[in-house]
Coordinates of N, CA and C in Angstrom, one line a residue:
X1 N -3.7 -73.9 -9.5 CA -3.5 -74.4 -10.8 C -4.6 -75.4 -11.2
X2 N -5.0 -76.2 -10.3 CA -6.0 -77.3 -10.6 C -7.3 -76.6 -11.0
X3 N -7.7 -75.5 -10.3 CA -8.9 -74.8 -10.7 C -8.9 -74.3 -12.1
X4 N -7.7 -73.8 -12.5 CA -7.6 -73.3 -13.9 C -7.8 -74.5 -14.9
X5 N -7.2 -75.6 -14.6 CA -7.3 -76.8 -15.5 C -8.8 -77.3 -15.6
X6 N -9.5 -77.2 -14.5 CA -10.9 -77.6 -14.5 C -11.7 -76.7 -15.4
X7 N -11.4 -75.4 -15.3 CA -12.1 -74.4 -16.1 C -11.8 -74.7 -17.6
X8 N -10.6 -75.0 -17.9 CA -10.3 -75.3 -19.3 C -11.0 -76.5 -19.8
X9 N -11.2 -77.5 -19.0 CA -12.0 -78.7 -19.4 C -13.4 -78.4 -19.7
X10 N -14.0 -77.4 -19.0 CA -15.4 -77.0 -19.2 C -15.6 -76.1 -20.4
X11 N -14.6 -75.6 -21.0 CA -14.7 -74.7 -22.2 C -15.2 -75.6 -23.3
X12 N -16.2 -75.1 -24.0 CA -16.8 -75.8 -25.1 C -18.0 -76.7 -24.7
X13 N -18.2 -76.9 -23.4 CA -19.3 -77.7 -22.9 C -20.5 -76.8 -22.5
X14 N -21.4 -76.7 -23.3 CA -22.6 -75.8 -23.0 C -23.8 -76.7 -23.1
X15 N -24.7 -76.3 -22.2 CA -26.0 -77.0 -22.2 C -27.1 -76.1 -22.8
X16 N -28.3 -76.6 -23.0 CA -29.3 -75.7 -23.5 C -29.7 -74.6 -22.5
X17 N -29.4 -74.8 -21.3 CA -29.7 -73.8 -20.3 C -28.8 -72.5 -20.4
X18 N -27.6 -72.7 -21.1 CA -26.7 -71.6 -21.2 C -27.1 -70.6 -22.3
X19 N -28.1 -71.0 -23.1 CA -28.5 -70.1 -24.2 C -29.8 -69.4 -23.9
X20 N -29.9 -68.2 -24.5 CA -31.1 -67.4 -24.3 C -31.8 -67.2 -25.7
X21 N -33.1 -67.3 -25.7 CA -33.8 -67.1 -27.0 C -33.9 -65.6 -27.1
X22 N -33.7 -65.1 -28.3 CA -33.7 -63.7 -28.6 C -34.9 -63.4 -29.6
X23 N -35.7 -62.4 -29.3 CA -36.8 -62.0 -30.2 C -36.2 -61.1 -31.3
X24 N -36.1 -61.6 -32.5 CA -35.5 -60.9 -33.6 C -36.4 -59.7 -34.1
X25 N -37.6 -59.7 -33.7 CA -38.5 -58.6 -34.0 C -38.1 -57.3 -33.5
X26 N -37.4 -57.3 -32.3 CA -36.9 -56.0 -31.8 C -35.9 -55.4 -32.6
X27 N -35.1 -56.2 -33.3 CA -34.0 -55.7 -34.2 C -34.6 -55.2 -35.5
X28 N -35.7 -55.8 -36.0 CA -36.3 -55.3 -37.2 C -36.9 -53.9 -37.1
X29 N -37.4 -53.6 -35.9 CA -37.9 -52.3 -35.7 C -36.8 -51.3 -35.7
X30 N -35.7 -51.6 -35.2 CA -34.6 -50.6 -35.2 C -34.0 -50.4 -36.6
X31 N -34.1 -51.4 -37.5 CA -33.6 -51.3 -38.8 C -34.4 -50.2 -39.6
X32 N -35.7 -50.0 -39.4 CA -36.5 -49.0 -40.0 C -36.1 -47.6 -39.6
X33 N -35.5 -47.4 -38.4 CA -35.1 -46.1 -38.0 C -33.8 -45.6 -38.5
X34 N -33.1 -46.5 -39.3 CA -31.8 -46.1 -39.9 C -32.0 -45.6 -41.3
X35 N -33.2 -45.2 -41.7 CA -33.4 -44.6 -43.0 C -32.7 -43.2 -43.1
X36 N -32.1 -43.0 -44.2 CA -31.4 -41.7 -44.4 C -32.5 -40.7 -44.9
X37 N -32.6 -39.6 -44.3 CA -33.6 -38.6 -44.7 C -32.8 -37.4 -45.3
X38 N -33.5 -36.7 -46.2 CA -33.0 -35.4 -46.7 C -33.7 -34.3 -46.0
X39 N -32.9 -33.6 -45.1 CA -33.5 -32.6 -44.3 C -33.1 -31.2 -44.9
X40 N -34.0 -30.3 -44.9 CA -33.8 -28.9 -45.4 C -33.7 -28.0 -44.2
X41 N -32.7 -27.2 -44.1 CA -32.5 -26.2 -43.0 C -32.4 -24.8 -43.5
X42 N -33.1 -23.9 -42.9 CA -32.9 -22.5 -43.2 C -32.1 -21.9 -42.0
X43 N -30.9 -21.5 -42.3 CA -30.0 -21.0 -41.3 C -30.0 -19.5 -41.3
X44 N -31.1 -18.9 -40.8 CA -31.2 -17.5 -40.7 C -30.5 -16.9 -39.4
X45 N -30.3 -17.8 -38.5 CA -29.7 -17.4 -37.2 C -28.7 -18.5 -36.8
X46 N -27.6 -18.1 -36.1 CA -26.6 -19.0 -35.7 C -27.1 -20.0 -34.6
X47 N -28.2 -19.6 -34.0 CA -28.7 -20.5 -32.9 C -29.3 -21.8 -33.4
X48 N -29.6 -21.9 -34.7 CA -30.1 -23.2 -35.2 C -28.9 -24.2 -35.6
X49 N -27.7 -23.7 -35.5 CA -26.6 -24.6 -35.8 C -26.5 -25.9 -35.1
X50 N -26.8 -26.0 -33.8 CA -26.7 -27.3 -33.1 C -27.8 -28.3 -33.7
X51 N -28.9 -27.8 -34.1 CA -29.9 -28.7 -34.6 C -29.5 -29.2 -36.0
X52 N -28.9 -28.3 -36.8 CA -28.4 -28.8 -38.1 C -27.3 -29.8 -38.0
X53 N -26.4 -29.5 -37.1 CA -25.3 -30.5 -36.8 C -25.8 -31.8 -36.3
X54 N -26.9 -31.8 -35.5 CA -27.4 -33.0 -35.0 C -28.0 -33.9 -36.1
X55 N -28.6 -33.3 -37.1 CA -29.1 -34.0 -38.3 C -27.9 -34.7 -39.0
X56 N -26.8 -34.1 -39.1 CA -25.6 -34.7 -39.7 C -25.1 -35.9 -38.9
X57 N -25.1 -35.7 -37.6 CA -24.6 -36.8 -36.7 C -25.6 -37.9 -36.7
X58 N -26.9 -37.7 -37.0 CA -27.9 -38.7 -37.1 C -27.8 -39.5 -38.4
X59 N -26.9 -39.0 -39.3 CA -26.7 -39.7 -40.6 C -27.6 -39.3 -41.7
X60 N -28.2 -38.1 -41.5 CA -29.1 -37.6 -42.6 C -28.4 -36.7 -43.5
X61 N -28.9 -36.5 -44.7 CA -28.4 -35.5 -45.7 C -29.1 -34.2 -45.3
X62 N -28.3 -33.1 -45.3 CA -28.8 -31.8 -44.9 C -28.5 -30.8 -46.1
X63 N -29.6 -30.2 -46.5 CA -29.5 -29.1 -47.5 C -29.8 -27.8 -46.7
X64 N -28.7 -27.0 -46.5 CA -28.8 -25.8 -45.7 C -28.8 -24.5 -46.5
X65 N -29.8 -23.7 -46.2 CA -29.8 -22.4 -46.9 C -29.2 -21.4 -45.9
X66 N -28.0 -20.9 -46.3 CA -27.2 -20.0 -45.5 C -27.4 -18.5 -45.9
X67 N -28.4 -18.2 -46.7 CA -28.6 -16.8 -47.2 C -28.9 -15.9 -46.0
X68 N -29.6 -16.3 -45.0 CA -29.9 -15.5 -43.8 C -28.6 -15.1 -43.0
X69 N -27.6 -15.9 -43.1 CA -26.3 -15.6 -42.3 C -25.4 -14.7 -43.0
X70 N -25.7 -14.4 -44.3 CA -24.7 -13.5 -45.1 C -24.6 -12.1 -44.5
X71 N -25.6 -11.7 -43.7 CA -25.5 -10.3 -43.2 C -24.4 -10.2 -42.1
X72 N -24.1 -11.3 -41.5 CA -23.1 -11.4 -40.4 C -21.9 -12.3 -40.8
X73 N -20.8 -11.7 -41.3 CA -19.7 -12.4 -41.9 C -19.1 -13.4 -40.8
X74 N -19.0 -12.9 -39.6 CA -18.4 -13.8 -38.5 C -19.3 -15.0 -38.2
X75 N -20.6 -14.8 -38.2 CA -21.6 -15.9 -38.0 C -21.5 -16.9 -39.1
X76 N -21.4 -16.3 -40.3 CA -21.4 -17.2 -41.5 C -20.1 -18.0 -41.5
X77 N -19.0 -17.4 -41.2 CA -17.7 -18.2 -41.2 C -17.7 -19.2 -40.1
X78 N -18.3 -18.9 -38.9 CA -18.4 -19.8 -37.8 C -19.3 -21.0 -38.2
X79 N -20.4 -20.7 -38.8 CA -21.4 -21.8 -39.2 C -20.7 -22.7 -40.2
X80 N -20.1 -22.2 -41.2 CA -19.5 -23.0 -42.2 C -18.4 -23.8 -41.6
X81 N -17.6 -23.2 -40.7 CA -16.5 -24.0 -40.1 C -17.0 -25.1 -39.2
X82 N -18.1 -24.9 -38.5 CA -18.6 -25.9 -37.6 C -19.3 -27.0 -38.5
X83 N -19.9 -26.7 -39.6 CA -20.5 -27.7 -40.4 C -19.5 -28.5 -41.1
X84 N -18.4 -27.9 -41.5 CA -17.2 -28.7 -42.1 C -16.7 -29.7 -41.0
X85 N -16.6 -29.2 -39.8 CA -16.1 -30.1 -38.7 C -17.0 -31.2 -38.5
X86 N -18.3 -31.0 -38.5 CA -19.3 -32.0 -38.3 C -19.3 -33.0 -39.4
X87 N -19.1 -32.6 -40.6 CA -19.0 -33.5 -41.8 C -17.7 -34.4 -41.7
X88 N -16.6 -33.8 -41.2 CA -15.4 -34.5 -41.0 C -15.6 -35.6 -39.9
X89 N -16.3 -35.2 -38.8 CA -16.6 -36.1 -37.7 C -17.3 -37.3 -38.1
X90 N -18.2 -37.3 -39.0 CA -18.9 -38.4 -39.5 C -18.4 -39.0 -40.8
X91 N -17.2 -38.6 -41.2 CA -16.5 -39.0 -42.4 C -17.4 -38.8 -43.6
X92 N -18.1 -37.7 -43.6 CA -19.0 -37.3 -44.7 C -18.4 -36.4 -45.6
X93 N -19.2 -35.6 -46.3 CA -18.7 -34.6 -47.3 C -19.6 -33.4 -47.2
X94 N -19.1 -32.3 -47.6 CA -19.8 -31.0 -47.7 C -19.4 -30.2 -48.9
X95 N -20.4 -29.6 -49.5 CA -20.1 -28.8 -50.7 C -21.2 -27.7 -50.8
X96 N -20.7 -26.6 -51.5 CA -21.6 -25.5 -51.7 C -22.3 -25.6 -53.0
X97 N -23.6 -25.2 -53.0 CA -24.4 -25.2 -54.3 C -24.8 -23.8 -54.5
X98 N -24.2 -23.1 -55.5 CA -24.5 -21.7 -55.8 C -24.0 -20.9 -54.6
X99 N -24.7 -19.8 -54.4 CA -24.2 -18.8 -53.4 C -24.8 -19.0 -52.0
X100 N -26.0 -19.7 -52.0 CA -26.8 -19.7 -50.7 C -27.0 -21.1 -50.2
X101 N -26.6 -22.1 -50.8 CA -26.9 -23.5 -50.3 C -25.6 -24.3 -50.0
X102 N -25.7 -25.1 -49.0 CA -24.7 -26.0 -48.6 C -25.3 -27.4 -48.5
X103 N -24.7 -28.4 -49.0 CA -25.2 -29.8 -48.8 C -24.2 -30.6 -48.0
X104 N -24.7 -31.3 -47.0 CA -23.8 -32.1 -46.2 C -24.4 -33.6 -46.3
X105 N -23.5 -34.5 -46.5 CA -23.9 -35.9 -46.6 C -23.1 -36.7 -45.6
X106 N -23.7 -37.8 -45.1 CA -23.0 -38.7 -44.2 C -22.0 -39.6 -44.8
X107 N -21.4 -40.4 -44.0 CA -20.4 -41.4 -44.5 C -21.1 -42.4 -45.5
X108 N -20.4 -42.7 -46.5 CA -20.9 -43.6 -47.5 C -21.5 -42.9 -48.7
X109 N -21.6 -41.6 -48.6 CA -22.1 -40.8 -49.8 C -21.1 -39.8 -50.1
X110 N -20.7 -39.6 -51.3 CA -19.7 -38.6 -51.7 C -20.4 -37.7 -52.7
X111 N -20.0 -36.4 -52.7 CA -20.6 -35.4 -53.5 C -19.7 -35.2 -54.7
X112 N -20.3 -35.4 -55.9 CA -19.5 -35.2 -57.2 C -19.6 -33.7 -57.5
X113 N -18.5 -33.1 -57.6 CA -18.5 -31.7 -57.8 C -18.6 -31.3 -59.3
X114 N -18.7 -32.2 -60.2 CA -18.8 -32.0 -61.6 C -20.3 -31.9 -61.9
X115 N -20.7 -30.9 -62.7 CA -22.1 -30.8 -63.1 C -22.5 -31.8 -64.1
X116 N -23.7 -32.4 -64.0 CA -24.1 -33.4 -64.9 C -24.6 -32.7 -66.2
X117 N -25.3 -31.6 -66.1 CA -25.8 -30.8 -67.3 C -25.5 -29.4 -67.0
X118 N -25.0 -28.7 -68.0 CA -24.9 -27.2 -68.0 C -23.5 -26.8 -67.4
X119 N -22.6 -27.7 -67.2 CA -21.3 -27.3 -66.6 C -20.3 -26.9 -67.6
X120 N -20.6 -27.1 -68.9 CA -19.6 -26.7 -69.9 C -20.2 -25.7 -70.9
X121 N -19.4 -24.7 -71.2 CA -19.8 -23.7 -72.1 C -19.3 -23.9 -73.5

């Protein structure tokens, strides 16, 4: 019990030797790598799906052309399902644009499904 009380007495007593100087420059370099990129993906084959999903997990916006997958309904359904799951994983959003494009956005960006121009007849 005496050892515990001695430790309590030492709490809050720090000397200059207890601190370490940190180079803030190393953190500034990391900040530049957090830029959000708009990446364009042509999904002609299901094999490119992991690369597209990785872009979503990296926090980038992905505009995916799925026209090449339309020949294979099972591959198209699988790709869209996995892209939806990846968007959910990062708390992002996913939406179709026309018949051949899908846009995926990371957390912090939401897709407005109302057209700005040309949506009303």
